[in-house]
XYZ file of C-alpha atoms in Angstrom:
701
model
C 188.148 109.871 85.015
C 187.043 109.733 88.602
C 187.720 113.427 88.881
C 185.529 114.153 85.864
C 182.765 112.018 87.307
C 182.959 113.818 90.615
C 182.863 117.198 88.862
C 179.623 116.397 87.027
C 177.771 114.415 89.752
C 176.204 117.455 91.546
C 174.745 118.741 88.253
C 173.228 115.378 87.423
C 171.655 115.080 90.896
C 170.167 118.544 90.594
C 168.663 117.738 87.216
C 167.237 114.426 88.496
C 165.765 116.144 91.538
C 164.195 118.835 89.314
C 162.692 116.178 87.024
C 161.223 114.328 89.992
C 159.671 117.520 91.360
C 158.154 118.286 87.951
C 156.714 114.788 87.747
C 155.146 115.110 91.200
C 153.746 118.526 90.282
C 152.216 117.109 87.089
C 150.706 114.198 89.005
C 149.266 116.558 91.627
C 147.825 118.799 88.901
C 146.278 115.805 87.123
C 144.864 114.544 90.404
C 143.379 117.951 91.205
C 141.875 118.182 87.709
C 140.279 114.720 88.083
C 138.736 115.612 91.446
C 137.332 118.829 89.973
C 135.787 116.929 87.060
C 134.222 114.394 89.441
C 132.777 117.213 91.558
C 131.240 118.799 88.460
C 129.807 115.462 87.327
C 128.422 114.919 90.842
C 126.382 118.132 90.591
C 125.148 117.262 87.079
C 124.385 113.632 87.921
C 121.737 114.555 90.470
C 119.547 116.015 87.738
C 120.716 114.669 84.352
C 122.152 111.221 85.211
C 122.294 109.899 81.650
C 124.471 112.834 80.529
C 126.659 112.689 83.648
C 127.200 108.928 83.291
C 128.538 109.372 79.754
C 131.063 111.950 81.021
C 131.966 109.754 83.993
C 132.759 106.701 81.863
C 135.387 108.727 79.992
C 137.300 109.097 83.283
C 137.041 105.462 84.397
C 140.561 104.305 83.491
C 142.269 107.179 85.308
C 139.866 107.150 88.261
C 140.312 103.447 89.010
C 144.091 103.895 89.244
C 143.803 107.089 91.341
C 144.407 107.289 95.115
C 141.713 105.693 97.356
C 139.598 108.859 98.011
C 139.338 109.677 94.271
C 138.692 106.059 93.280
C 135.991 105.809 95.958
C 134.350 109.018 94.708
C 134.264 107.625 91.158
C 132.750 104.264 92.196
C 130.088 105.920 94.370
C 129.134 108.340 91.574
C 128.798 105.522 89.067
C 126.690 103.460 91.484
C 124.448 106.488 92.141
C 123.883 107.247 88.449
C 123.134 103.629 87.571
C 120.620 103.575 90.428
C 119.011 106.764 89.080
C 118.721 105.164 85.635
C 117.074 102.005 87.012
C 120.094 99.678 86.666
C 119.743 98.349 90.202
C 121.811 95.166 89.971
C 124.806 96.995 88.468
C 124.465 99.759 91.075
C 124.457 97.191 93.889
C 127.581 95.504 92.499
C 129.488 98.819 92.525
C 128.372 99.542 96.106
C 129.686 96.104 97.121
C 132.972 96.939 95.349
C 133.321 100.147 97.391
C 132.595 98.206 100.570
C 135.217 95.562 99.788
C 137.748 98.247 98.779
C 137.239 100.115 102.045
C 137.718 96.974 104.103
C 140.875 96.091 102.182
C 142.189 99.613 102.881
C 141.081 99.395 106.556
C 139.379 102.771 105.961
C 136.093 103.167 107.845
C 135.232 106.341 105.921
C 135.149 104.339 102.669
C 133.409 101.412 104.387
C 130.596 103.617 105.737
C 130.141 105.289 102.322
C 129.905 101.898 100.639
C 127.360 100.702 103.207
C 125.172 103.786 102.665
C 125.345 103.418 98.864
C 124.344 99.768 99.192
C 121.479 100.711 101.554
C 120.071 103.232 99.067
C 120.183 100.643 96.272
C 118.464 98.026 98.462
C 115.761 100.600 99.179
C 114.901 101.083 95.497
C 114.881 97.268 95.181
C 112.097 97.229 97.855
C 114.326 95.445 100.377
C 113.427 97.977 103.063
C 114.363 96.078 106.243
C 117.868 95.249 104.943
C 118.281 98.862 103.805
C 117.304 100.350 107.173
C 119.524 97.963 109.159
C 122.481 98.815 106.907
C 121.973 102.588 107.360
C 122.069 102.228 111.147
C 125.200 100.062 110.915
C 126.839 102.612 108.591
C 126.206 105.348 111.174
C 128.033 103.320 113.837
C 131.021 102.789 111.529
C 131.132 106.479 110.508
C 131.140 107.580 114.151
C 134.501 105.825 114.601
C 136.062 108.290 112.116
C 136.903 111.975 112.302
C 135.294 112.876 108.939
C 132.568 115.375 109.884
C 130.948 115.335 106.442
C 130.583 111.531 106.408
C 129.307 111.483 109.991
C 126.721 114.144 109.117
C 125.478 112.186 106.078
C 125.187 108.941 108.068
C 123.467 110.585 111.053
C 120.944 112.336 108.799
C 120.224 109.069 106.972
C 119.703 107.296 110.321
C 117.243 110.040 111.295
C 115.190 109.292 108.191
C 115.078 105.594 109.152
C 113.708 106.438 112.611
C 111.202 108.888 111.095
C 109.934 106.169 108.733
C 109.338 103.949 111.797
C 107.374 106.772 113.512
C 110.003 107.394 116.217
C 109.968 111.185 115.798
C 111.754 112.132 119.078
C 114.812 110.020 118.207
C 114.632 111.112 114.554
C 114.649 114.789 115.580
C 117.637 114.273 117.880
C 119.538 112.602 115.014
C 118.587 115.395 112.567
C 119.843 118.062 114.967
C 123.114 116.174 115.495
C 123.538 115.734 111.721
C 122.958 119.454 111.052
C 125.455 120.412 113.773
C 128.106 118.130 112.218
C 127.357 119.579 108.766
C 127.837 123.144 110.025
C 131.122 122.121 111.677
C 132.330 120.597 108.382
C 131.729 123.906 106.582
C 130.765 122.104 103.325
C 127.744 123.919 101.802
C 126.389 120.843 100.024
C 126.418 118.823 103.240
C 124.684 121.631 105.139
C 122.068 121.812 102.382
C 121.405 118.068 102.582
C 120.922 118.287 106.357
C 118.596 121.317 106.074
C 116.375 119.597 103.487
C 116.186 116.406 105.571
C 115.264 118.319 108.744
C 112.618 120.336 106.871
C 111.063 117.067 105.704
C 110.971 115.728 109.285
C 109.349 118.926 110.622
C 106.688 118.590 107.894
C 106.003 115.010 109.002
C 105.644 116.273 112.583
C 103.332 119.090 111.360
C 105.670 121.721 112.839
C 105.311 123.878 109.750
C 106.905 127.046 111.172
C 110.188 125.272 111.863
C 110.030 123.545 108.483
C 109.686 126.978 106.819
C 112.806 128.223 108.652
C 114.829 125.257 107.352
C 113.557 125.788 103.788
C 114.325 129.535 103.838
C 117.898 128.842 104.956
C 118.259 126.116 102.312
C 117.010 128.461 99.559
C 119.517 131.125 100.557
C 122.366 128.589 100.637
C 121.420 127.048 97.249
C 121.406 130.530 95.703
C 124.747 131.355 97.334
C 126.551 128.291 95.962
C 124.970 128.862 92.527
C 123.469 125.392 92.051
C 120.298 125.573 89.920
C 119.549 121.900 90.504
C 119.665 122.248 94.275
C 117.488 125.368 93.986
C 114.887 123.344 92.039
C 114.925 120.622 94.692
C 114.378 123.093 97.541
C 111.580 124.798 95.566
C 109.835 121.425 95.265
C 110.144 121.041 99.045
C 108.695 124.544 99.488
C 105.743 123.504 97.304
C 105.059 120.480 99.540
C 105.090 122.704 102.622
C 102.714 125.191 100.994
C 100.321 122.358 100.085
C 100.379 120.998 103.638
C 99.639 124.468 105.047
C 96.737 125.057 102.624
C 98.536 127.657 100.473
C 97.805 126.298 96.969
C 98.815 129.484 95.111
C 102.234 129.543 96.792
C 102.655 125.825 96.089
C 101.984 126.335 92.381
C 104.327 129.337 92.199
C 107.141 127.276 93.727
C 106.502 124.432 91.276
C 106.535 126.837 88.323
C 109.914 128.233 89.424
C 111.261 124.686 89.842
C 109.918 123.696 86.414
C 111.664 126.609 84.711
C 114.986 125.673 86.332
C 114.578 121.988 85.471
C 113.807 122.763 81.815
C 117.025 124.810 81.563
C 118.992 121.977 83.148
C 117.445 119.419 80.816
C 116.523 117.291 83.845
C 113.895 115.193 82.093
C 112.862 113.063 85.102
C 112.492 116.131 87.346
C 110.507 118.003 84.680
C 108.083 115.096 84.291
C 107.549 114.787 88.054
C 106.985 118.535 88.449
C 104.498 118.559 85.546
C 102.421 115.878 87.305
C 102.504 117.862 90.572
C 101.420 121.022 88.737
C 98.547 119.194 87.035
C 97.362 117.894 90.401
C 97.601 121.407 91.903
C 95.550 122.951 89.090
C 93.015 120.118 89.392
C 92.438 120.940 93.057
C 92.082 124.617 92.081
C 89.441 123.582 89.470
C 91.529 125.091 86.657
C 90.806 122.183 84.330
C 92.350 123.658 81.165
C 95.729 124.014 82.911
C 95.290 120.512 84.344
C 94.823 119.111 80.836
C 97.819 121.018 79.459
C 100.316 119.927 82.121
C 98.954 116.342 82.318
C 99.281 115.851 78.560
C 102.855 117.162 78.537
C 103.756 114.962 81.519
C 102.235 111.903 79.813
C 104.090 112.595 76.551
C 107.453 112.963 78.333
C 106.841 109.930 80.546
C 105.938 107.759 77.541
C 109.162 108.879 75.855
C 111.314 107.633 78.761
C 109.133 104.598 79.548
C 107.919 105.836 82.966
C 104.653 103.859 83.237
C 103.823 105.095 86.756
C 103.906 108.754 85.711
C 101.856 107.952 82.591
C 99.161 106.334 84.770
C 99.174 109.266 87.232
C 98.786 111.749 84.366
C 95.885 109.691 82.981
C 94.115 109.830 86.353
C 94.500 113.638 86.459
C 93.235 113.888 82.871
C 90.252 111.684 83.710
C 89.215 113.767 86.718
C 89.574 117.000 84.723
C 87.483 115.669 81.826
C 84.768 114.460 84.232
C 84.650 117.847 85.949
C 84.307 119.508 82.514
C 81.363 117.255 81.622
C 83.344 115.206 79.078
C 82.278 111.976 80.774
C 83.331 109.445 78.121
C 86.894 110.832 77.869
C 87.128 111.112 81.634
C 86.054 107.532 82.224
C 88.423 106.224 79.527
C 91.472 107.974 81.011
C 90.554 107.116 84.614
C 90.080 103.428 83.781
C 93.449 103.352 81.979
C 95.211 104.829 85.010
C 93.337 102.560 87.452
C 94.258 99.493 85.372
C 97.976 100.246 85.822
C 97.757 100.712 89.600
C 95.578 97.616 89.916
C 98.218 95.627 88.005
C 101.053 97.102 90.101
C 99.412 95.833 93.308
C 99.342 99.196 95.135
C 95.933 98.479 96.662
C 95.766 101.313 99.273
C 96.485 103.908 96.564
C 94.037 102.171 94.211
C 91.356 102.370 96.917
C 91.808 106.144 97.273
C 91.685 106.539 93.469
C 88.418 104.581 93.300
C 86.894 106.912 95.901
C 87.989 109.939 93.864
C 86.610 108.275 90.717
C 83.263 107.647 92.396
C 83.026 111.229 93.669
C 83.934 112.621 90.232
C 81.324 110.430 88.519
C 78.718 111.394 91.100
C 79.342 115.104 90.515
C 79.258 114.493 86.757
C 75.785 112.957 87.128
C 76.715 109.399 86.089
C 75.193 107.722 89.156
C 75.294 104.079 87.897
C 79.012 104.370 87.121
C 79.610 106.119 90.464
C 77.802 103.281 92.236
C 79.974 100.733 90.414
C 83.131 102.614 91.458
C 81.945 102.672 95.078
C 81.268 98.934 94.913
C 84.812 98.314 93.626
C 86.252 100.513 96.380
C 84.184 98.742 99.046
C 85.292 95.293 97.875
C 88.934 96.435 97.966
C 88.405 98.040 101.383
C 86.999 94.792 102.759
C 89.921 92.852 101.301
C 92.485 95.181 102.907
C 90.583 95.119 106.206
C 90.554 91.325 106.187
C 94.320 91.221 105.550
C 94.934 93.593 108.450
C 92.751 91.473 110.707
C 94.545 88.303 109.669
C 97.892 89.997 110.306
C 96.770 90.969 113.822
C 95.625 87.391 114.507
C 98.907 85.978 113.183
C 100.907 88.358 115.380
C 98.829 87.356 118.407
C 99.251 83.677 117.558
C 102.998 84.165 117.141
C 103.194 85.845 120.551
C 101.230 82.991 122.064
C 103.513 80.407 120.437
C 106.571 82.281 121.694
C 105.194 82.248 125.251
C 104.406 78.574 124.880
C 107.933 77.817 123.652
C 109.382 79.781 126.553
C 107.326 77.743 128.995
C 108.476 74.530 127.343
C 112.108 75.650 127.551
C 111.658 76.453 131.222
C 110.045 73.061 131.828
C 112.883 71.290 129.994
C 115.421 73.238 131.983
C 113.813 72.087 135.188
C 113.610 68.516 133.917
C 117.321 68.669 133.135
C 117.950 69.881 136.660
C 116.012 66.875 137.974
C 118.001 64.515 135.782
C 121.256 66.040 136.995
C 120.104 65.644 140.564
C 119.230 62.005 139.933
C 122.699 61.338 138.452
C 124.334 62.939 141.453
C 122.090 60.890 143.716
C 123.164 57.641 142.082
C 126.815 58.585 142.593
C 126.109 59.343 146.199
C 124.314 55.992 146.586
C 127.576 54.211 145.733
C 129.465 56.073 148.440
C 126.956 56.825 151.164
C 124.230 54.136 151.276
C 122.655 55.509 154.447
C 121.708 58.746 152.587
C 119.503 56.773 150.145
C 116.264 57.406 151.951
C 116.974 61.133 152.131
C 117.756 61.254 148.386
C 114.453 59.524 147.497
C 112.545 61.919 149.710
C 114.223 64.899 148.061
C 113.467 63.519 144.588
C 109.818 63.030 145.555
C 109.590 66.644 146.720
C 111.127 67.927 143.463
C 108.796 65.793 141.323
C 105.824 67.015 143.340
C 106.859 70.622 142.820
C 107.306 70.021 139.109
C 103.905 68.335 138.865
C 102.296 71.296 140.592
C 104.116 73.679 138.232
C 102.912 71.687 135.230
C 99.328 71.909 136.477
C 99.712 75.643 136.969
C 101.154 75.992 133.457
C 98.246 74.023 132.010
C 95.771 76.239 133.848
C 97.477 79.365 132.502
C 97.454 77.833 129.019
C 93.701 77.280 129.257
C 93.194 80.921 130.305
C 95.324 82.120 127.361
C 93.306 79.947 124.984
C 90.077 81.517 126.244
C 91.590 85.015 125.848
C 92.701 84.180 122.300
C 89.202 82.952 121.421
C 87.647 86.151 122.782
C 90.151 88.356 120.918
C 89.533 86.492 117.643
C 85.828 87.399 117.834
C 86.341 91.093 118.639
C 87.567 94.048 116.600
C 90.706 95.398 118.334
C 89.897 99.089 117.670
C 86.215 99.303 118.723
C 85.837 96.152 120.871
C 82.745 95.301 118.794
C 82.179 91.850 117.345
C 83.972 91.230 114.057
C 82.575 89.861 110.788
C 83.852 86.356 111.454
C 81.941 86.107 114.758
C 78.732 87.335 113.113
C 79.059 84.792 110.319
C 79.524 81.930 112.812
C 76.544 83.196 114.837
C 74.234 83.381 111.795
C 75.139 79.835 110.688
C 73.472 78.481 113.835
C 70.830 81.199 114.351
C 67.190 80.361 113.691
C 64.816 83.333 113.420
C 61.286 82.652 114.679
C 58.545 85.176 113.899
C 56.302 85.830 116.885
C 53.123 87.678 117.712
C 53.387 90.182 120.532
C 51.409 90.024 123.712
C 48.317 92.169 124.222
C 45.407 93.006 121.989
C 47.410 94.391 119.071
C 49.126 91.084 118.360
C 51.891 93.003 116.527
C 54.435 90.916 114.678
C 57.856 90.564 116.303
C 60.745 90.258 113.812
C 64.490 90.571 113.640
C 66.199 93.457 111.828
C 69.483 94.168 110.040
C 71.077 97.645 109.904
C 74.241 98.361 107.840
C 75.892 101.762 108.523
C 78.650 103.507 106.561
C 80.393 106.736 107.654
C 79.874 109.580 105.160
C 83.026 111.241 103.764
C 85.267 109.228 106.102
C 88.218 109.668 103.729
C 87.917 113.441 104.249
C 88.331 112.955 108.027
C 91.494 110.853 107.494
C 92.961 113.236 104.923
C 92.219 116.368 107.007
C 92.970 115.260 110.559
C 94.956 112.048 110.142
C 94.188 108.354 110.620
C 94.309 108.671 114.421
C 91.336 111.062 114.201
C 89.558 108.550 111.947
C 90.100 105.854 114.591
C 88.648 108.185 117.253
C 85.561 108.730 115.063
C 85.083 104.960 114.669
C 85.333 104.475 118.454
C 82.777 107.297 118.994
C 80.330 105.606 116.611
C 80.803 102.253 118.359
C 80.076 103.887 121.737
C 76.911 105.546 120.369
C 75.698 102.274 118.891
C 75.997 100.671 122.324
C 73.898 103.521 123.787
C 71.201 103.512 121.088
C 70.815 99.722 120.864
C 70.135 97.106 123.535
C 72.557 94.729 125.213
C 70.817 91.808 123.488
C 71.483 93.308 120.036
C 74.576 92.212 118.143
C 76.793 95.109 116.963
C 79.536 94.254 114.451
C 82.371 96.178 112.849
C 81.667 94.974 109.317
C 84.501 96.646 107.389
C 86.804 99.691 107.397
C 84.143 102.333 108.209
C 81.104 100.029 108.072
C 79.085 98.755 111.051
C 76.343 96.086 111.128
C 73.671 95.732 113.793
C 71.465 92.646 114.143
C 68.412 93.064 116.380
C 66.897 89.627 117.074
C 63.457 90.760 118.246
C 61.641 94.090 117.727
C 58.110 95.089 116.619
C 57.941 95.341 112.826
C 56.576 98.914 113.097
C 59.627 100.000 115.090
C 62.275 99.258 112.424
C 62.169 102.771 110.888
C 62.276 104.326 114.374
C 65.513 102.448 115.121
C 66.994 103.799 111.858
C 65.995 107.365 112.847
C 67.570 106.946 116.303
C 70.792 105.659 114.760
C 70.997 108.632 112.343
C 70.329 111.180 115.069
C 72.372 109.494 117.756
C 75.570 109.550 115.684
C 75.212 112.950 113.996
C 74.415 114.670 117.335
C 77.769 113.735 118.863
C 81.012 115.616 118.379
C 84.517 114.549 119.369
C 87.429 116.846 120.119
C 90.719 115.877 118.540
C 93.822 118.106 118.753
C 91.729 121.277 119.251
C 89.418 120.289 116.369
C 85.756 119.417 116.762
C 84.744 116.587 114.463
C 81.236 115.351 113.766
C 80.086 112.892 111.135
C 76.934 111.540 109.561
C 76.186 108.013 108.426
C 74.184 106.413 105.643
C 72.160 103.309 106.513
C 70.594 100.358 104.731
C 68.149 98.260 106.744
C 65.502 95.532 106.526
C 63.501 93.261 108.786
C 64.820 89.738 109.099
C 63.931 87.263 107.783
C 63.010 88.686 104.355
C 60.428 86.507 102.573
C 60.057 87.463 98.888
C 57.983 84.388 98.026
C 57.383 81.112 99.800
C 60.831 80.795 101.335
C 62.814 83.266 103.436
C 66.123 84.559 102.073
C 69.380 83.239 103.558
C 71.020 85.791 105.810
C 73.837 86.371 103.292
C 71.411 87.524 100.607
C 69.505 89.601 103.136
C 72.738 91.411 104.066
C 73.495 91.900 100.365
C 70.075 93.593 99.879
C 70.723 95.813 102.898
C 74.118 96.721 101.398
C 72.393 97.682 98.119
C 69.940 99.838 100.077
C 72.935 101.493 101.793
C 74.424 102.366 98.407
C 71.101 103.886 97.348
C 71.304 106.078 100.457
C 74.875 107.036 99.501
C 73.991 107.767 95.881
C 70.905 109.866 96.794
C 72.493 112.303 99.177
C 73.935 110.469 102.258
C 72.862 111.147 105.879
C 69.787 109.004 105.355
C 68.524 105.444 105.659
C 66.949 103.278 102.966
C 65.039 100.214 104.168
C 63.685 97.152 102.366
C 60.258 96.581 103.932
C 59.012 93.808 101.682
C 58.195 92.654 98.176
C 55.200 92.909 95.824
C 54.137 91.212 92.594
C 56.931 88.726 93.108
C 55.357 86.325 90.603
C 56.300 88.861 87.873
C 60.008 89.065 88.731
C 62.798 87.090 90.393
C 65.177 87.568 93.289
C 68.133 87.613 90.878
C 66.571 90.496 88.931
C 65.954 92.472 92.120
C 69.519 91.899 93.319
C 70.894 92.985 89.954
C 69.333 96.468 90.243
C 67.458 97.257 93.468
C 66.541 100.791 92.371
C 64.963 99.568 89.130
C 62.992 96.912 91.023
C 61.813 99.618 93.440
C 60.660 101.860 90.595
C 58.836 98.908 88.986
C 56.910 98.278 92.201
C 58.458 94.926 93.039
C 60.185 96.165 96.219
C 58.680 98.218 99.036
C 61.273 100.691 100.399
C 61.129 103.263 103.172
C 63.379 106.321 103.524
C 64.387 107.940 106.803
C 65.816 111.467 106.663
C 66.842 113.170 109.860
C 63.895 112.149 111.945
C 61.096 111.601 109.380
C 59.989 108.602 107.289
C 58.454 108.563 103.833
C 56.973 105.613 102.035
C 58.287 104.568 98.636
C 58.049 104.566 95.761
C 55.119 106.969 95.465
C 56.406 109.779 97.716
C 60.068 109.397 96.728
C 59.541 109.014 93.005
C 60.003 112.684 92.064
C 63.534 113.225 93.400
C 64.709 109.897 91.964
C 63.344 110.769 88.547
C 65.141 114.068 88.770
C 68.408 112.308 89.631
C 67.970 109.923 86.720
C 67.360 112.840 84.387
C 70.531 114.524 85.549
C 72.470 111.326 84.930
C 71.064 111.027 81.413
C 72.044 114.610 80.576
């Protein structure tokens, strides 16, 4: 029996070994098939996440029991697709699962991937600071590994964090390092990601030639790997570059190519976004029929998927197109619907820009009252944002002051502790060496004297800091002019006394208020950047100091608004001051980055105090009338000054009626206005009646 067993043992071993090899081969084949399916789903999930997620869920049981790299790939894909579909909490939970899995495996590649996935989810949850800190931490973890693809992804993501903070030199260095790692990895998708990210950074830096090189290489690579979705993404990037370089036709062509690809892919979200971009492009090209067509399709698709932001954006484009086509009622209805959404969402800077566009569109459509209302809404929002920025600056300054104060207190406590320690040591020494007692007391007296002198010095420095803080709280940090708060405190205690001048003329001496607003200031910011806008505001402040006297109060009233209060000038010289202000500002040009920039202003003005009846107006109402005169100057052509000189037939009207509609009160003869245009003055209403009637007729048509 033993012999028989020995004879058959080699055959059994061979068969067992063959079965084991077959099993391993089947497992390897199944594993390879699963990885291939995940790679295919990865490519689809970027563009059609709802379809890809359904396919992914079919693989969940096998993927969760797969080796760590495959399981990690599955969890990251599921987290990504849930994030794309708006399921943020579920996406965050999966990212945390990857992170915990990587730590349990002691695998820094998995840990860094989990950290990056979590950072991206935190970003869409508007937790930006946590997201950025996590990206930078993920880069450090990835750099401890030898995985070139992971290190490239993390380095590129870190570059985008630095770019968002405005640190372009460090961001560029990171982008270059990320692209180098991607090329070393030899993975086309990773190289493509790095190229797109670097192109975006070059566009931010306005180095458009280098951005074009990155985009050309990315287009060639996307075509080579045969990924229509990646091709559509790069085409969208090409469109952004063409828009930035003032090539609208090329931008539209790129968007049309991207749209065709996205329609074939069935990428609904990408199609909707591209439709909105196309509508905006055709709107700028004044092709209003195309604008209507693409906006309506975008709105229909966005309503189908519940994308309220895209619906509102499409309504704004529709409104502007209708207004430009003369269909004012439809335009206003669509614009108001879009504005209502952005007002509810709390995106006040974007809402402010939309109100400016609304006002301009209404003005060109001839609806001047509605345009004036839109400008008033924009100005109120602008003042609110300006006040928040000012408060933020004051809070930051106060926080810095408190930090310095705390540091001084800590230093003082430290020194007090040193004194206490010295006193304890002295008492110990007193027990041992009584004859050193006198020396110890003398030393303590010297230390206390030094501390007292230090405390006095600290108090003196504190008083100086308090004075500096008071001065800074009354000045605008950009222009060094007085701010609104200082002017308001000044006017609460100011008493205006009307005087008669010396000499035979006996001319009346009055105060005067001038409110200036920069014309088309948004165009300067959009064309040259906000730094150029700041330079323009500083230029205007400098010119106001030259034109006006040292005794006059000059105030930065709002974003691009300035107020001047002249306490004592001849009444006949008010219009001359307005003319000098118009000419003094428009005659100056600043050079910014090889561009010459000049601006005009519109002005509202009035003598102060204004006395419509028996009692003078409070300064707040006087400023409000000057503001209304400024808006008349804006609505009637800009680069001019409208002044309230006085009132007539006041027994037939009321101040509330005049404030409700200054132009109507002017036409009715209750208000005496003067107009200053580039160096000449005309009385109103008789001489200015004709152009205003013409403007009213245009608005009625």
